[in-house]
Coordinates of C-alpha atoms in Angstrom, one line a residue:
M1 CA 22.1 -0.9 -5.8
E2 CA 20.6 -1.3 -2.4
K3 CA 16.8 -2.1 -2.4
I4 CA 14.8 -0.1 0.2
Y5 CA 11.1 -0.6 1.3
I6 CA 9.0 2.4 2.3
S7 CA 6.9 2.0 5.4
G8 CA 4.4 4.5 6.8
Q9 CA 0.7 5.0 7.6
I10 CA -1.7 4.2 4.8
S11 CA -4.9 3.0 6.3
G12 CA -7.3 5.7 7.6
Q13 CA -5.7 8.5 5.5
P14 CA -7.0 10.1 2.4
I15 CA -5.5 8.2 -0.6
E16 CA -4.4 11.4 -2.3
E17 CA -2.3 12.4 0.8
V18 CA -0.9 8.9 1.1
T19 CA 0.0 8.7 -2.6
A20 CA 1.7 12.1 -2.5
K21 CA 3.7 11.1 0.7
F22 CA 4.9 7.8 -0.7
E23 CA 5.7 9.2 -4.1
A24 CA 7.8 12.0 -2.5
A25 CA 9.7 9.5 -0.5
E26 CA 10.2 7.3 -3.5
A27 CA 11.5 10.2 -5.6
M28 CA 13.9 11.2 -2.8
L29 CA 15.2 7.7 -2.4
K30 CA 15.7 7.2 -6.1
A31 CA 17.7 10.4 -6.2
Q32 CA 19.9 9.0 -3.5
G33 CA 20.6 5.9 -5.7
Y34 CA 18.3 3.4 -4.1
E35 CA 16.1 0.8 -5.8
V36 CA 12.8 1.7 -4.2
V37 CA 9.9 -0.7 -3.3
N38 CA 6.7 1.3 -2.7
P39 CA 3.9 -0.8 -1.1
L40 CA 1.3 1.3 -2.9
K41 CA 2.6 -0.4 -6.0
N42 CA 2.2 -3.9 -4.7
G43 CA -0.1 -5.0 -7.6
L44 CA -3.1 -5.6 -5.4
P45 CA -6.4 -3.7 -6.0
R46 CA -7.4 -1.1 -3.3
S47 CA -10.3 -3.4 -2.6
A48 CA -8.0 -6.2 -1.3
T49 CA -8.2 -6.8 2.4
W50 CA -5.8 -5.3 4.9
E51 CA -4.5 -8.8 5.6
Q52 CA -3.9 -9.5 1.8
H53 CA -2.0 -6.2 1.5
M54 CA 0.1 -7.0 4.6
R55 CA 1.0 -10.4 3.3
K56 CA 2.1 -9.0 0.0
D57 CA 3.9 -6.0 1.6
L58 CA 5.8 -8.2 4.1
A59 CA 7.0 -10.4 1.2
M60 CA 8.2 -7.3 -0.7
L61 CA 9.9 -6.0 2.5
A62 CA 11.7 -9.4 2.8
M63 CA 13.3 -8.8 -0.6
C64 CA 14.9 -5.5 0.5
E65 CA 18.1 -4.8 2.4
R66 CA 16.8 -1.6 4.1
V67 CA 13.5 -0.2 5.3
L68 CA 12.6 3.6 5.5
M69 CA 10.2 4.3 8.3
L70 CA 8.2 7.5 7.4
P71 CA 7.6 9.9 10.3
D72 CA 4.0 8.7 10.9
W73 CA 4.9 5.0 11.2
E74 CA 4.1 4.9 14.9
D75 CA 0.4 5.7 14.1
S76 CA 0.1 2.7 11.8
R77 CA -0.6 -0.9 12.9
G78 CA 0.8 -2.1 9.5
A79 CA 4.0 0.0 9.7
R80 CA 4.6 -1.2 13.3
R81 CA 4.2 -4.8 12.0
E82 CA 6.6 -4.1 9.1
L83 CA 9.2 -2.7 11.6
K84 CA 8.9 -5.8 13.7
E85 CA 9.4 -8.0 10.7
A86 CA 12.4 -5.8 9.5
V87 CA 14.1 -6.2 12.9
K88 CA 13.4 -10.0 12.9
L89 CA 14.9 -10.3 9.4
G90 CA 18.0 -8.1 10.3
K91 CA 17.2 -5.4 7.8
K92 CA 18.9 -2.0 8.1
I93 CA 16.3 0.5 9.2
T94 CA 16.3 4.3 8.6
F95 CA 13.9 6.6 10.5

């Protein structure tokens, strides 16, 4: 089963909207047979710094074969960083 990481805008958005967006993507990907890695479930508290979240998220991304870039990825500094890392690591990327 291919492992896929979800990347999209989180910071600066209402947490309820972010949670709904990532959960919908996770459900869709699971239905397609992927093992899904959702950065909202990285084990860190919301109070952790952006840098702490990025370190954890990039480590999770590195364990995946593929990355799904959600439509709002271009508006997110973190998602752009994740895309750059995915390219560097040779991951398959789906937009």
